[in-house]
Coordinates of N, CA and C in Angstrom, one line a residue:
M1 N -14.1 -12.0 -1.7 CA -13.6 -11.6 -3.0 C -13.7 -10.8 -4.5
A2 N -13.2 -10.1 -5.1 CA -14.2 -9.5 -6.4 C -13.6 -11.2 -7.7
Y3 N -14.6 -10.9 -8.0 CA -14.5 -11.7 -9.8 C -13.0 -11.0 -10.3
L4 N -12.8 -10.0 -10.4 CA -11.8 -9.8 -11.1 C -10.9 -8.7 -10.1
E5 N -10.1 -9.0 -10.2 CA -8.9 -7.7 -9.7 C -7.8 -7.5 -10.5
F6 N -7.8 -6.3 -9.9 CA -6.1 -5.4 -10.2 C -5.4 -5.0 -9.3
R7 N -4.7 -5.1 -9.0 CA -3.9 -5.8 -7.6 C -2.4 -3.9 -7.6
N8 N -2.5 -3.3 -7.6 CA -1.1 -3.1 -7.3 C -0.4 -2.5 -8.4
I9 N -1.0 -2.3 -9.2 CA -0.7 -2.5 -10.9 C 0.8 -1.4 -11.1
F10 N 1.4 -1.2 -11.8 CA 2.8 -0.8 -12.2 C 2.6 -1.2 -13.4
L11 N 2.7 0.2 -14.4 CA 2.8 -0.4 -16.2 C 3.9 0.8 -16.3
N12 N 4.8 1.2 -16.9 CA 5.9 2.1 -18.2 C 5.9 1.5 -19.6
Y13 N 5.6 1.8 -20.5 CA 5.4 2.2 -21.8 C 6.2 3.3 -22.7
D14 N 7.7 3.0 -23.2 CA 7.9 4.4 -23.8 C 8.8 5.0 -23.0
Q15 N 8.8 5.1 -22.2 CA 9.8 5.9 -20.6 C 8.5 7.2 -19.6
R16 N 7.3 6.4 -20.2 CA 6.2 7.2 -19.5 C 5.0 6.0 -18.9
T17 N 5.5 6.6 -16.8 CA 3.8 5.3 -16.5 C 3.0 6.2 -16.8
I18 N 1.9 4.6 -16.5 CA 1.2 4.6 -17.2 C 0.4 4.4 -16.0
F19 N 0.3 3.1 -15.5 CA 0.0 3.5 -14.5 C 1.1 3.1 -13.0
S20 N 0.3 3.4 -12.2 CA 1.3 3.6 -11.0 C 0.1 3.1 -9.7
G21 N 0.2 2.3 -8.8 CA -0.2 1.8 -7.6 C -1.9 1.4 -8.8
F22 N -2.2 1.1 -9.4 CA -3.8 0.8 -10.2 C -3.8 -0.4 -9.6
N23 N -5.8 0.0 -8.6 CA -6.4 -1.0 -8.1 C -7.8 -1.3 -8.9
L24 N -7.9 -2.5 -8.8 CA -9.4 -2.3 -9.8 C -10.6 -3.2 -8.5
E25 N -11.5 -3.6 -8.3 CA -11.7 -4.3 -7.8 C -13.6 -4.6 -9.4
I26 N -13.9 -6.0 -9.6 CA -14.8 -6.3 -10.3 C -15.2 -7.5 -10.0
E27 N -17.4 -7.5 -10.0 CA -18.4 -8.2 -9.1 C -18.3 -9.5 -10.7
R28 N -18.5 -11.3 -10.2 CA -19.2 -11.3 -11.3 C -20.4 -10.7 -11.9
Q29 N -20.7 -10.7 -13.1 CA -21.6 -10.4 -14.3 C -21.9 -8.4 -14.0
E30 N -20.3 -7.5 -13.6 CA -20.4 -6.9 -13.2 C -20.6 -5.5 -15.2
K31 N -21.1 -5.0 -14.9 CA -20.9 -3.8 -16.5 C -19.9 -3.0 -16.6
V32 N -19.1 -2.9 -16.7 CA -17.6 -1.9 -16.6 C -17.4 -0.8 -17.5
L33 N -17.2 0.6 -17.8 CA -17.3 1.3 -18.7 C -15.7 2.1 -18.5
L34 N -15.0 1.9 -19.2 CA -13.7 2.1 -18.5 C -13.7 3.3 -19.5
C35 N -12.8 4.7 -18.7 CA -13.0 5.9 -18.9 C -11.8 6.1 -18.6
A36 N -10.9 6.8 -20.1 CA -10.2 7.9 -19.1 C -9.5 7.8 -20.0
P37 N -9.0 9.7 -20.5 CA -8.2 9.9 -21.8 C -7.6 9.3 -22.5
S38 N -6.9 9.4 -23.9 CA -6.3 8.7 -24.7 C -5.2 8.6 -24.1
G39 N -4.0 7.6 -24.6 CA -2.8 7.1 -24.2 C -2.4 7.1 -22.9
R40 N -3.7 7.1 -21.4 CA -3.7 6.3 -20.8 C -4.0 5.1 -20.2
G41 N -4.0 4.5 -20.3 CA -3.8 3.3 -20.7 C -5.0 2.0 -20.5
K42 N -6.2 2.2 -21.4 CA -7.1 1.8 -20.8 C -6.9 0.6 -22.3
T43 N -6.9 0.3 -23.1 CA -6.7 -0.5 -23.6 C -5.9 -1.8 -23.3
S44 N -4.6 -0.7 -22.7 CA -3.3 -1.6 -22.2 C -3.6 -2.8 -20.7
L45 N -4.9 -1.7 -19.8 CA -5.6 -2.9 -19.0 C -6.1 -3.6 -19.3
V46 N -7.1 -4.1 -20.2 CA -7.2 -4.6 -21.2 C -6.2 -5.8 -21.8
K47 N -5.4 -5.6 -21.9 CA -4.5 -7.3 -22.9 C -3.6 -7.0 -21.8
M48 N -3.7 -6.6 -20.8 CA -3.4 -7.3 -19.1 C -4.0 -8.4 -18.7
L49 N -5.2 -8.1 -19.2 CA -5.8 -9.3 -18.4 C -5.9 -10.6 -18.8
L50 N -5.2 -10.3 -20.1 CA -5.0 -11.2 -21.6 C -3.6 -11.2 -21.6
G51 N -2.8 -11.3 -20.7 CA -1.6 -11.7 -20.7 C -0.6 -11.2 -21.6
F52 N -1.4 -10.0 -22.4 CA -0.5 -9.5 -23.8 C 0.6 -8.9 -23.2
V53 N 0.4 -7.9 -22.5 CA 0.9 -7.0 -21.8 C 1.4 -7.1 -20.0
V54 N 2.3 -7.1 -19.8 CA 2.9 -8.0 -18.6 C 2.9 -5.9 -17.6
P55 N 2.6 -5.9 -16.6 CA 3.4 -4.8 -15.9 C 4.4 -5.0 -15.1
E56 N 5.2 -3.6 -14.9 CA 5.9 -4.5 -14.1 C 6.0 -4.3 -13.0
A57 N 4.7 -4.7 -12.2 CA 4.2 -5.0 -10.7 C 3.6 -5.0 -10.6
G58 N 2.7 -5.5 -9.9 CA 0.9 -5.2 -9.5 C 0.8 -7.5 -9.8
E59 N -0.4 -7.6 -9.3 CA -0.6 -9.0 -10.2 C -2.8 -9.0 -10.7
I60 N -2.7 -9.9 -10.9 CA -4.2 -9.2 -12.1 C -4.5 -11.0 -11.7
L61 N -5.6 -11.6 -10.7 CA -6.9 -12.1 -10.8 C -8.2 -12.5 -11.5
V62 N -8.0 -13.7 -11.8 CA -9.2 -14.0 -12.1 C -9.7 -15.4 -11.2
D63 N -11.2 -15.1 -10.8 CA -12.6 -15.2 -10.6 C -11.0 -16.5 -9.1
G64 N -10.0 -15.8 -8.0 CA -8.9 -16.2 -7.5 C -7.9 -17.1 -7.8
M65 N -7.5 -17.1 -9.5 CA -6.9 -17.6 -10.3 C -5.6 -16.6 -10.2
R66 N -4.6 -16.9 -10.7 CA -3.5 -15.5 -10.2 C -2.7 -16.1 -11.4
L67 N -3.3 -15.2 -13.1 CA -2.3 -14.7 -13.6 C -1.0 -14.8 -14.1
T68 N -1.1 -15.5 -13.9 CA 0.5 -16.2 -14.6 C 1.0 -16.9 -15.9
G69 N 2.2 -16.8 -16.5 CA 2.4 -17.5 -17.7 C 1.9 -19.6 -18.0
K70 N 1.7 -19.7 -16.7 CA 0.9 -21.1 -16.3 C -0.4 -21.6 -16.3
T71 N -0.5 -19.8 -16.5 CA -2.0 -20.0 -15.6 C -3.0 -18.8 -16.7
V72 N -2.3 -18.3 -17.6 CA -2.8 -17.3 -18.4 C -4.0 -17.8 -19.8
N73 N -3.6 -19.3 -20.3 CA -4.2 -20.5 -21.3 C -5.1 -20.7 -21.0
D74 N -5.5 -21.2 -20.0 CA -7.2 -21.0 -18.4 C -7.6 -20.1 -18.6
I75 N -7.0 -18.3 -18.3 CA -8.0 -17.4 -17.6 C -8.4 -17.3 -19.7
R76 N -7.8 -17.4 -20.9 CA -8.0 -16.6 -21.8 C -9.7 -17.2 -22.6
R77 N -9.2 -18.7 -21.6 CA -10.4 -19.8 -21.9 C -12.0 -18.4 -21.9
K78 N -11.7 -18.2 -20.5 CA -13.0 -17.3 -19.5 C -12.8 -15.9 -20.4
I79 N -12.4 -15.9 -21.8 CA -12.6 -14.2 -22.1 C -12.4 -14.7 -23.6
A80 N -13.8 -13.6 -23.7 CA -14.4 -13.0 -25.2 C -13.0 -11.9 -25.5
Y81 N -12.6 -10.9 -26.8 CA -12.4 -10.7 -27.3 C -12.6 -9.7 -27.8
V82 N -13.2 -9.2 -28.0 CA -13.8 -8.1 -29.8 C -13.7 -6.2 -29.3
S83 N -12.9 -6.1 -31.1 CA -11.9 -5.6 -30.6 C -12.2 -4.0 -31.8
Q84 N -12.4 -3.4 -32.3 CA -12.7 -1.9 -33.0 C -12.3 -2.6 -34.2
D85 N -10.9 -3.9 -34.0 CA -9.9 -4.4 -35.4 C -10.6 -5.6 -36.1
A86 N -11.5 -6.2 -35.2 CA -12.0 -7.0 -36.1 C -12.0 -7.5 -35.7
D87 N -10.9 -8.9 -35.7 CA -9.7 -9.8 -35.5 C -10.4 -10.6 -35.8
I88 N -10.9 -11.8 -36.6 CA -11.1 -12.6 -37.0 C -10.6 -13.4 -37.7
P89 N -10.2 -15.0 -38.0 CA -9.9 -15.4 -39.3 C -9.8 -15.5 -40.6
R90 N -9.6 -14.8 -41.2 CA -9.2 -15.0 -43.0 C -10.4 -16.2 -43.5
G91 N -11.6 -15.6 -44.6 CA -11.9 -16.7 -45.5 C -13.4 -16.1 -45.3
I92 N -13.6 -17.8 -45.9 CA -15.3 -17.4 -46.5 C -15.9 -17.3 -44.4
V93 N -17.1 -16.6 -44.5 CA -17.5 -16.5 -43.4 C -17.8 -17.7 -42.9
S94 N -19.2 -18.7 -43.7 CA -19.8 -20.0 -42.6 C -17.8 -20.7 -42.8
E95 N -17.3 -20.2 -43.7 CA -16.2 -21.7 -43.3 C -15.3 -21.1 -41.5
V96 N -15.5 -20.2 -41.4 CA -14.8 -19.2 -40.2 C -14.6 -19.8 -39.3
F97 N -16.5 -19.4 -39.3 CA -17.6 -19.1 -37.7 C -17.6 -21.3 -37.7
A98 N -17.0 -21.9 -38.4 CA -17.4 -23.1 -38.7 C -16.3 -23.9 -38.2
S99 N -14.2 -23.8 -38.7 CA -13.5 -23.9 -37.6 C -13.3 -22.9 -36.3
V100 N -13.2 -22.2 -37.3 CA -13.7 -21.8 -35.3 C -13.9 -22.7 -33.8
F101 N -15.5 -23.4 -34.2 CA -15.8 -24.0 -33.5 C -15.5 -25.6 -33.2
N102 N -14.5 -25.4 -34.1 CA -14.2 -26.9 -34.6 C -12.7 -27.0 -33.8
F103 N -12.7 -26.3 -33.8 CA -10.9 -25.9 -31.9 C -11.1 -26.9 -30.7
P104 N -10.8 -27.6 -31.0 CA -10.4 -28.4 -29.5 C -11.4 -27.6 -27.9
V105 N -11.2 -26.0 -28.1 CA -11.2 -26.1 -26.9 C -12.5 -25.2 -26.8
N106 N -12.6 -24.8 -27.5 CA -15.0 -25.8 -28.3 C -15.8 -26.0 -29.0
R107 N -15.1 -27.4 -28.9 CA -16.2 -28.5 -28.9 C -17.4 -28.5 -28.0
H108 N -16.3 -28.5 -26.4 CA -17.7 -28.4 -26.4 C -19.1 -27.5 -26.3
L109 N -19.1 -26.5 -27.0 CA -20.4 -25.7 -27.8 C -20.9 -25.9 -28.8
S110 N -22.0 -26.2 -28.8 CA -23.3 -26.5 -29.6 C -23.2 -25.6 -30.9
Y111 N -23.1 -25.9 -31.6 CA -22.8 -24.5 -33.2 C -23.3 -25.8 -34.7
Q112 N -25.0 -24.8 -35.1 CA -25.0 -24.7 -35.5 C -24.9 -23.6 -37.2
E113 N -25.0 -24.0 -38.0 CA -25.5 -22.7 -39.1 C -26.4 -21.6 -38.4
T114 N -27.9 -22.6 -38.2 CA -29.0 -22.5 -38.8 C -28.7 -20.2 -37.2
V115 N -28.1 -21.5 -36.1 CA -28.2 -20.7 -35.2 C -27.2 -18.6 -36.1
L116 N -26.5 -19.6 -36.8 CA -25.3 -17.9 -37.0 C -26.9 -17.2 -38.2
R117 N -27.6 -18.0 -39.1 CA -28.3 -16.8 -39.9 C -29.0 -16.4 -39.7
D118 N -29.6 -17.3 -38.1 CA -30.8 -16.6 -37.0 C -30.2 -15.2 -36.8
W119 N -28.6 -14.6 -36.5 CA -27.9 -14.3 -36.0 C -27.7 -12.7 -37.7
L120 N -27.4 -13.0 -37.7 CA -27.0 -12.3 -39.3 C -28.2 -11.0 -38.6
K121 N -29.9 -11.4 -39.1 CA -30.5 -11.2 -38.9 C -30.4 -10.2 -38.4
T122 N -30.2 -10.5 -36.5 CA -30.6 -10.0 -35.6 C -29.9 -8.6 -36.1
M123 N -28.5 -8.6 -36.5 CA -27.5 -7.6 -36.7 C -27.5 -7.0 -37.8
S124 N -28.5 -6.7 -38.9 CA -29.1 -6.0 -39.8 C -27.9 -6.7 -40.2
L125 N -27.4 -7.6 -40.3 CA -26.5 -8.3 -41.9 C -27.7 -9.0 -42.7
P126 N -27.0 -8.8 -44.3 CA -27.4 -9.7 -45.6 C -27.2 -11.2 -45.4
E127 N -28.0 -12.1 -45.7 CA -27.8 -13.4 -45.4 C -27.6 -14.0 -46.0
D128 N -26.4 -13.5 -47.9 CA -25.3 -13.8 -48.4 C -23.7 -13.6 -47.6
T129 N -24.2 -12.3 -46.5 CA -22.7 -13.0 -46.0 C -22.0 -14.4 -45.6
L130 N -22.9 -15.1 -45.7 CA -22.5 -16.6 -45.4 C -21.2 -16.0 -46.4
E131 N -21.4 -16.3 -47.4 CA -20.7 -17.7 -48.9 C -19.0 -16.0 -49.1
K132 N -19.8 -14.4 -48.3 CA -18.8 -14.1 -48.2 C -17.4 -13.7 -48.0
N133 N -16.2 -13.8 -48.7 CA -15.0 -13.5 -47.7 C -15.1 -12.5 -46.9
I134 N -14.2 -12.7 -46.2 CA -13.8 -11.8 -44.5 C -13.2 -10.2 -45.3
D135 N -12.3 -10.7 -46.0 CA -12.1 -9.7 -46.2 C -12.8 -8.3 -47.2
A136 N -13.9 -9.1 -48.3 CA -14.5 -8.3 -48.5 C -15.7 -7.3 -47.8
L137 N -15.7 -7.3 -46.3 CA -16.5 -6.9 -46.3 C -16.3 -5.8 -45.3
S138 N -16.9 -4.9 -44.9 CA -16.4 -3.0 -44.5 C -16.4 -3.7 -43.1
G139 N -15.5 -3.0 -42.2 CA -14.6 -2.4 -40.5 C -16.6 -2.9 -39.9
G140 N -18.1 -2.1 -40.2 CA -19.0 -2.0 -39.9 C -19.7 -3.8 -39.2
E141 N -19.8 -4.2 -40.5 CA -19.7 -5.8 -41.1 C -18.8 -6.8 -40.6
R142 N -17.6 -6.5 -40.1 CA -16.7 -7.9 -39.3 C -16.5 -6.9 -37.5
Q143 N -16.9 -5.8 -37.7 CA -17.9 -5.8 -36.0 C -18.5 -6.9 -35.8
R144 N -19.5 -6.4 -36.3 CA -20.5 -7.1 -35.7 C -20.5 -8.9 -36.3
L145 N -20.0 -9.5 -37.3 CA -19.8 -10.2 -37.4 C -19.0 -10.9 -35.7
A146 N -18.3 -10.5 -35.3 CA -17.0 -10.4 -34.3 C -17.5 -10.3 -33.4
L147 N -18.5 -9.8 -33.1 CA -19.3 -9.3 -31.7 C -20.3 -11.0 -32.0
V148 N -20.8 -11.2 -32.8 CA -21.8 -12.8 -33.3 C -20.8 -13.9 -32.7
L149 N -19.1 -14.2 -32.8 CA -18.7 -15.1 -33.0 C -18.5 -14.9 -31.3
G150 N -18.4 -13.6 -29.9 CA -17.7 -13.9 -29.0 C -19.2 -13.7 -28.3
I151 N -20.5 -13.5 -29.2 CA -21.3 -14.5 -28.1 C -21.6 -15.6 -28.1
L152 N -21.7 -16.0 -29.2 CA -21.4 -17.8 -29.7 C -20.4 -18.4 -29.5
L153 N -19.4 -17.5 -28.8 CA -18.3 -18.5 -27.6 C -18.6 -18.8 -26.8
D154 N -19.6 -17.8 -25.7 CA -20.7 -17.7 -25.0 C -19.3 -18.2 -24.0
R155 N -18.0 -16.6 -23.5 CA -17.2 -16.7 -22.4 C -17.9 -16.0 -22.0
E156 N -16.9 -16.3 -19.8 CA -17.6 -15.2 -18.7 C -17.0 -14.0 -18.9
I157 N -16.0 -14.0 -19.5 CA -15.9 -12.0 -19.5 C -15.4 -12.3 -20.8
W158 N -16.7 -10.2 -21.1 CA -16.6 -10.3 -22.5 C -15.8 -9.2 -22.5
I159 N -14.7 -8.5 -22.9 CA -13.8 -7.6 -23.3 C -14.3 -6.8 -24.8
L160 N -15.1 -5.1 -24.6 CA -15.8 -4.5 -25.6 C -14.7 -3.2 -26.2
D161 N -13.8 -3.4 -27.6 CA -12.3 -2.0 -27.5 C -12.8 -1.7 -28.3
E162 N -14.0 -0.2 -27.5 CA -13.9 0.5 -29.3 C -14.7 -0.5 -30.3
I163 N -16.0 -0.9 -30.2 CA -16.2 -1.5 -31.4 C -17.5 -1.1 -31.8
T164 N -17.8 0.2 -31.1 CA -19.3 1.1 -31.9 C -18.5 1.7 -33.3
T165 N -17.1 1.3 -33.6 CA -16.2 2.8 -34.0 C -17.3 2.6 -35.8
G166 N -18.0 1.5 -36.4 CA -18.2 1.9 -37.5 C -19.7 1.3 -37.7
L167 N -20.3 1.7 -36.5 CA -21.9 1.3 -37.3 C -22.3 2.6 -36.5
D168 N -23.4 2.9 -37.6 CA -24.7 3.9 -36.7 C -25.3 3.9 -36.0
Q169 N -26.2 5.1 -35.6 CA -25.9 6.4 -34.3 C -27.9 3.9 -33.9
E170 N -28.3 4.4 -34.6 CA -29.3 3.1 -35.1 C -28.2 2.0 -34.4
L171 N -27.9 1.2 -35.3 CA -27.3 0.1 -34.7 C -26.5 -0.1 -33.6
K172 N -26.0 1.2 -33.6 CA -25.7 1.4 -31.8 C -25.9 1.7 -30.9
K173 N -26.8 1.8 -30.8 CA -28.2 1.5 -29.7 C -28.5 0.0 -29.4
K174 N -28.8 -0.5 -30.7 CA -28.9 -2.1 -30.9 C -27.7 -3.4 -30.3
M175 N -26.4 -2.4 -30.8 CA -26.1 -3.5 -30.4 C -26.1 -3.0 -28.5
V176 N -26.1 -2.1 -28.2 CA -25.5 -1.6 -27.1 C -26.2 -2.6 -25.7
E177 N -28.1 -2.6 -26.0 CA -29.4 -3.0 -25.2 C -28.5 -4.3 -25.9
L178 N -28.7 -5.3 -26.4 CA -28.1 -6.1 -26.5 C -27.0 -7.0 -25.6
L179 N -25.6 -6.1 -25.9 CA -25.2 -6.7 -25.1 C -25.2 -6.5 -23.7
L180 N -25.7 -5.7 -22.7 CA -25.5 -5.1 -22.1 C -27.1 -6.2 -21.2
S181 N -27.6 -6.8 -22.1 CA -28.9 -7.4 -21.1 C -28.2 -8.8 -21.4
Y182 N -27.0 -9.7 -20.9 CA -25.9 -11.0 -21.2 C -26.0 -10.7 -19.6
D183 N -26.1 -12.1 -18.8 CA -25.4 -12.1 -17.6 C -24.5 -12.9 -18.0
K184 N -23.5 -11.4 -18.0 CA -21.5 -11.4 -17.9 C -21.4 -10.4 -17.7
T185 N -19.9 -10.7 -16.8 CA -18.6 -9.4 -16.8 C -18.2 -9.7 -18.1
I186 N -18.9 -7.9 -18.6 CA -18.0 -7.4 -19.7 C -17.5 -6.2 -18.9
L187 N -16.8 -6.0 -20.0 CA -15.5 -4.7 -19.1 C -15.2 -4.1 -20.7
V188 N -15.2 -2.9 -20.9 CA -16.6 -1.8 -22.2 C -14.8 -1.1 -22.1
V189 N -14.2 -0.8 -23.2 CA -13.8 0.3 -23.0 C -14.0 1.6 -24.5
S190 N -14.4 2.4 -24.2 CA -15.1 3.3 -25.5 C -15.3 4.5 -24.9
H191 N -15.3 5.6 -26.1 CA -15.6 7.1 -25.5 C -16.8 7.3 -26.6
D192 N -17.6 6.7 -26.6 CA -19.0 7.2 -27.8 C -19.8 7.0 -26.8
D193 N -20.8 8.1 -27.0 CA -21.6 8.6 -25.1 C -23.3 7.1 -25.4
I194 N -22.8 6.0 -26.5 CA -24.0 5.6 -26.2 C -24.2 5.0 -24.8
Y195 N -22.7 4.7 -24.6 CA -22.8 4.0 -23.2 C -23.7 4.9 -21.6
K196 N -23.2 6.1 -22.3 CA -23.4 6.9 -21.0 C -25.1 6.6 -20.2
N197 N -25.3 6.6 -19.4 CA -26.6 6.2 -18.6 C -27.6 4.6 -18.8
Q198 N -26.7 3.9 -19.3 CA -26.7 2.2 -19.3 C -26.2 1.8 -18.3
R199 N -26.2 0.7 -18.5 CA -26.1 0.2 -16.5 C -24.9 -0.5 -16.2
L200 N -24.1 0.6 -16.4 CA -22.3 0.0 -16.4 C -21.6 0.9 -15.3
R201 N -21.0 0.8 -14.9 CA -20.2 1.4 -13.4 C -19.0 2.2 -14.5
E202 N -19.1 3.9 -14.1 CA -17.8 4.0 -14.4 C -16.8 4.0 -14.5
V203 N -15.4 3.3 -14.8 CA -14.4 3.6 -13.6 C -13.2 5.1 -14.3
S204 N -12.8 5.6 -13.8 CA -12.3 6.8 -14.1 C -10.7 7.3 -13.2
W205 N -9.6 7.0 -14.4 CA -8.7 7.3 -13.9 C -7.8 8.6 -14.7

Protein backbone atom coordinates (compact mmCIF):
# COMPACT_ATOMS: atom_id res chain seq x y z
CA MET A 1 0.00 0.00 0.00
CA ALA A 2 1.27 3.47 -0.91
CA TYR A 3 1.94 5.99 1.86
CA LEU A 4 -0.31 8.65 0.27
CA GLU A 5 -3.25 7.77 -1.96
CA PHE A 6 -5.76 9.82 -3.91
CA ARG A 7 -8.44 7.39 -5.08
CA ASN A 8 -10.92 8.26 -7.85
CA ILE A 9 -11.13 11.94 -6.90
CA PHE A 10 -13.86 14.16 -8.36
CA LEU A 11 -13.75 17.91 -7.70
CA ASN A 12 -15.69 20.79 -9.23
CA TYR A 13 -15.00 24.46 -8.62
CA ASP A 14 -16.91 27.48 -9.91
CA GLN A 15 -18.91 25.26 -12.29
CA ARG A 16 -15.70 23.76 -13.71
CA THR A 17 -14.50 20.18 -13.41
CA ILE A 18 -11.06 20.20 -11.80
CA PHE A 19 -10.64 16.46 -11.22
CA SER A 20 -12.62 13.60 -12.70
CA GLY A 21 -11.58 10.16 -11.51
CA PHE A 22 -8.09 11.31 -10.48
CA ASN A 23 -5.74 8.72 -8.94
CA LEU A 24 -2.29 9.16 -7.47
CA GLU A 25 -0.07 7.00 -5.25
CA ILE A 26 3.01 8.33 -3.47
CA GLU A 27 5.45 6.16 -1.57
CA ARG A 28 6.94 7.02 1.81
CA GLN A 29 9.87 9.47 1.46
CA GLU A 30 9.19 9.92 -2.25
CA LYS A 31 9.70 13.39 -3.74
CA VAL A 32 7.00 14.44 -6.21
CA LEU A 33 6.69 17.52 -8.43
CA LEU A 34 3.05 18.25 -9.28
CA CYS A 35 2.92 19.58 -12.85
CA ALA A 36 -0.19 21.09 -14.43
CA PRO A 37 -1.18 24.39 -16.06
CA SER A 38 -2.52 27.18 -13.85
CA GLY A 39 -6.08 26.55 -12.72
CA ARG A 40 -5.84 22.78 -13.06
CA GLY A 41 -5.95 22.08 -9.32
CA LYS A 42 -2.38 21.67 -8.06
CA THR A 43 -3.01 23.71 -4.91
CA SER A 44 -6.50 22.23 -4.57
CA LEU A 45 -4.93 18.77 -4.55
CA VAL A 46 -2.62 19.50 -1.63
CA LYS A 47 -5.40 21.35 0.21
CA MET A 48 -7.53 18.23 -0.13
CA LEU A 49 -4.76 16.34 1.64
CA LEU A 50 -4.98 18.88 4.47
CA GLY A 51 -8.77 18.64 4.60
CA PHE A 52 -9.33 22.28 3.59
CA VAL A 53 -10.92 21.27 0.27
CA VAL A 54 -13.41 18.39 0.21
CA PRO A 55 -13.89 16.44 -3.05
CA GLU A 56 -17.34 15.57 -4.36
CA ALA A 57 -16.32 11.91 -4.52
CA GLY A 58 -13.33 9.68 -3.93
CA GLU A 59 -11.12 9.16 -0.92
CA ILE A 60 -7.71 10.16 0.38
CA LEU A 61 -5.57 7.91 2.55
CA VAL A 62 -2.43 8.73 4.54
CA ASP A 63 -0.46 5.74 5.80
CA GLY A 64 -3.62 3.64 5.49
CA MET A 65 -5.77 6.17 7.40
CA ARG A 66 -8.77 7.47 5.46
CA LEU A 67 -9.14 11.25 5.59
CA THR A 68 -12.44 12.11 7.31
CA GLY A 69 -13.74 14.76 9.67
CA LYS A 70 -12.67 12.53 12.56
CA THR A 71 -9.13 11.86 11.31
CA VAL A 72 -8.25 15.20 9.70
CA ASN A 73 -6.46 16.61 12.78
CA ASP A 74 -4.35 13.46 13.16
CA ILE A 75 -3.39 13.68 9.49
CA ARG A 76 -2.57 17.40 9.68
CA ARG A 77 -0.14 16.62 12.50
CA LYS A 78 1.87 14.62 9.97
CA ILE A 79 2.14 17.54 7.52
CA ALA A 80 4.20 20.72 7.27
CA TYR A 81 2.67 23.06 4.69
CA VAL A 82 4.76 25.96 3.38
CA SER A 83 3.20 28.25 0.79
CA GLN A 84 4.37 31.23 -1.25
CA ASP A 85 2.38 33.44 1.14
CA ALA A 86 4.58 32.25 4.04
CA ASP A 87 1.57 32.12 6.33
CA ILE A 88 3.22 32.26 9.75
CA PRO A 89 1.92 34.03 12.88
CA ARG A 90 2.55 37.74 13.32
CA GLY A 91 4.86 39.12 15.97
CA ILE A 92 8.55 39.26 16.85
CA VAL A 93 10.34 36.37 15.13
CA SER A 94 11.95 34.88 18.26
CA GLU A 95 8.64 35.05 20.14
CA VAL A 96 6.67 33.54 17.26
CA PHE A 97 8.98 30.51 17.05
CA ALA A 98 8.95 30.02 20.83
CA SER A 99 5.14 30.14 20.92
CA VAL A 100 4.75 27.64 18.06
CA PHE A 101 6.92 25.10 19.86
CA ASN A 102 4.91 25.68 23.02
CA PHE A 103 1.74 24.38 21.37
CA PRO A 104 0.69 21.05 22.97
CA VAL A 105 1.09 19.21 19.65
CA ASN A 106 4.72 20.42 19.38
CA ARG A 107 5.95 20.16 22.97
CA HIS A 108 7.58 16.80 22.33
CA LEU A 109 10.04 18.53 20.01
CA SER A 110 13.33 19.90 21.26
CA TYR A 111 13.65 23.61 20.43
CA GLN A 112 16.36 26.07 21.37
CA GLU A 113 16.91 29.57 20.03
CA THR A 114 20.54 28.72 19.30
CA VAL A 115 19.31 26.21 16.70
CA LEU A 116 17.22 28.94 15.08
CA ARG A 117 20.27 31.24 14.97
CA ASP A 118 22.20 28.54 13.13
CA TRP A 119 19.36 28.22 10.62
CA LEU A 120 19.38 31.97 10.02
CA LYS A 121 22.97 31.63 8.82
CA THR A 122 22.08 28.65 6.64
CA MET A 123 19.24 30.62 5.07
CA SER A 124 21.41 33.73 4.52
CA LEU A 125 19.33 35.76 6.97
CA PRO A 126 20.95 38.35 9.31
CA GLU A 127 21.06 37.44 13.00
CA ASP A 128 19.01 40.49 13.98
CA THR A 129 16.08 38.90 12.11
CA LEU A 130 15.16 37.38 15.49
CA GLU A 131 14.34 40.82 16.89
CA LYS A 132 12.29 41.93 13.89
CA ASN A 133 8.55 41.82 13.43
CA ILE A 134 7.31 39.32 10.86
CA ASP A 135 5.42 42.13 9.10
CA ALA A 136 8.67 44.09 8.62
CA LEU A 137 10.34 41.29 6.63
CA SER A 138 10.36 40.92 2.86
CA GLY A 139 8.42 38.15 1.16
CA GLY A 140 11.62 36.19 0.53
CA GLU A 141 12.68 36.51 4.17
CA ARG A 142 9.30 35.30 5.40
CA GLN A 143 9.47 32.36 2.98
CA ARG A 144 12.84 31.31 4.35
CA LEU A 145 11.59 31.58 7.93
CA ALA A 146 8.54 29.50 7.03
CA LEU A 147 10.87 26.87 5.58
CA VAL A 148 12.94 26.84 8.77
CA LEU A 149 9.76 26.44 10.81
CA GLY A 150 8.63 23.56 8.60
CA ILE A 151 12.01 21.82 8.96
CA LEU A 152 12.14 22.23 12.74
CA LEU A 153 8.60 20.88 13.17
CA ASP A 154 9.97 17.62 11.72
CA ARG A 155 6.70 16.41 10.20
CA GLU A 156 6.60 13.27 8.04
CA ILE A 157 5.13 15.01 4.99
CA TRP A 158 6.24 18.33 3.53
CA ILE A 159 4.06 20.28 1.10
CA LEU A 160 6.03 23.05 -0.63
CA ASP A 161 3.66 25.31 -2.58
CA GLU A 162 5.48 27.82 -4.84
CA ILE A 163 8.10 28.48 -2.15
CA THR A 164 10.85 29.84 -4.41
CA THR A 165 8.98 32.85 -5.80
CA GLY A 166 10.69 35.41 -3.52
CA LEU A 167 14.24 34.08 -3.86
CA ASP A 168 17.11 34.82 -6.22
CA GLN A 169 18.56 32.02 -8.36
CA GLU A 170 21.44 31.21 -6.01
CA LEU A 171 19.18 30.95 -2.97
CA LYS A 172 16.65 28.88 -4.93
CA LYS A 173 19.30 26.32 -5.80
CA LYS A 174 20.54 26.22 -2.22
CA MET A 175 17.03 25.78 -0.75
CA VAL A 176 15.98 23.08 -3.21
CA GLU A 177 19.13 21.02 -2.67
CA LEU A 178 18.75 21.35 1.10
CA LEU A 179 15.09 20.37 1.20
CA LEU A 180 15.43 17.40 -1.13
CA SER A 181 18.25 16.01 1.01
CA TYR A 182 15.79 15.19 3.81
CA ASP A 183 14.22 11.74 4.16
CA LYS A 184 10.67 13.08 4.01
CA THR A 185 7.68 12.56 1.77
CA ILE A 186 7.71 15.80 -0.23
CA LEU A 187 5.06 17.23 -2.55
CA VAL A 188 6.21 20.24 -4.56
CA VAL A 189 3.87 22.64 -6.36
CA SER A 190 5.89 24.92 -8.63
CA HIS A 191 6.32 26.32 -12.12
CA ASP A 192 10.00 27.00 -11.39
CA ASP A 193 12.53 25.28 -13.63
CA ILE A 194 14.89 25.00 -10.63
CA TYR A 195 13.20 21.67 -9.84
CA LYS A 196 13.95 20.17 -13.24
CA ASN A 197 16.57 17.41 -13.26
CA GLN A 198 16.28 17.08 -9.47
CA ARG A 199 15.40 13.90 -7.59
CA LEU A 200 11.66 14.28 -8.08
CA ARG A 201 9.03 12.24 -9.85
CA GLU A 202 7.00 14.51 -12.09
CA VAL A 203 3.23 13.95 -11.99
CA SER A 204 1.37 15.72 -14.79
CA TRP A 205 -2.29 16.07 -15.70
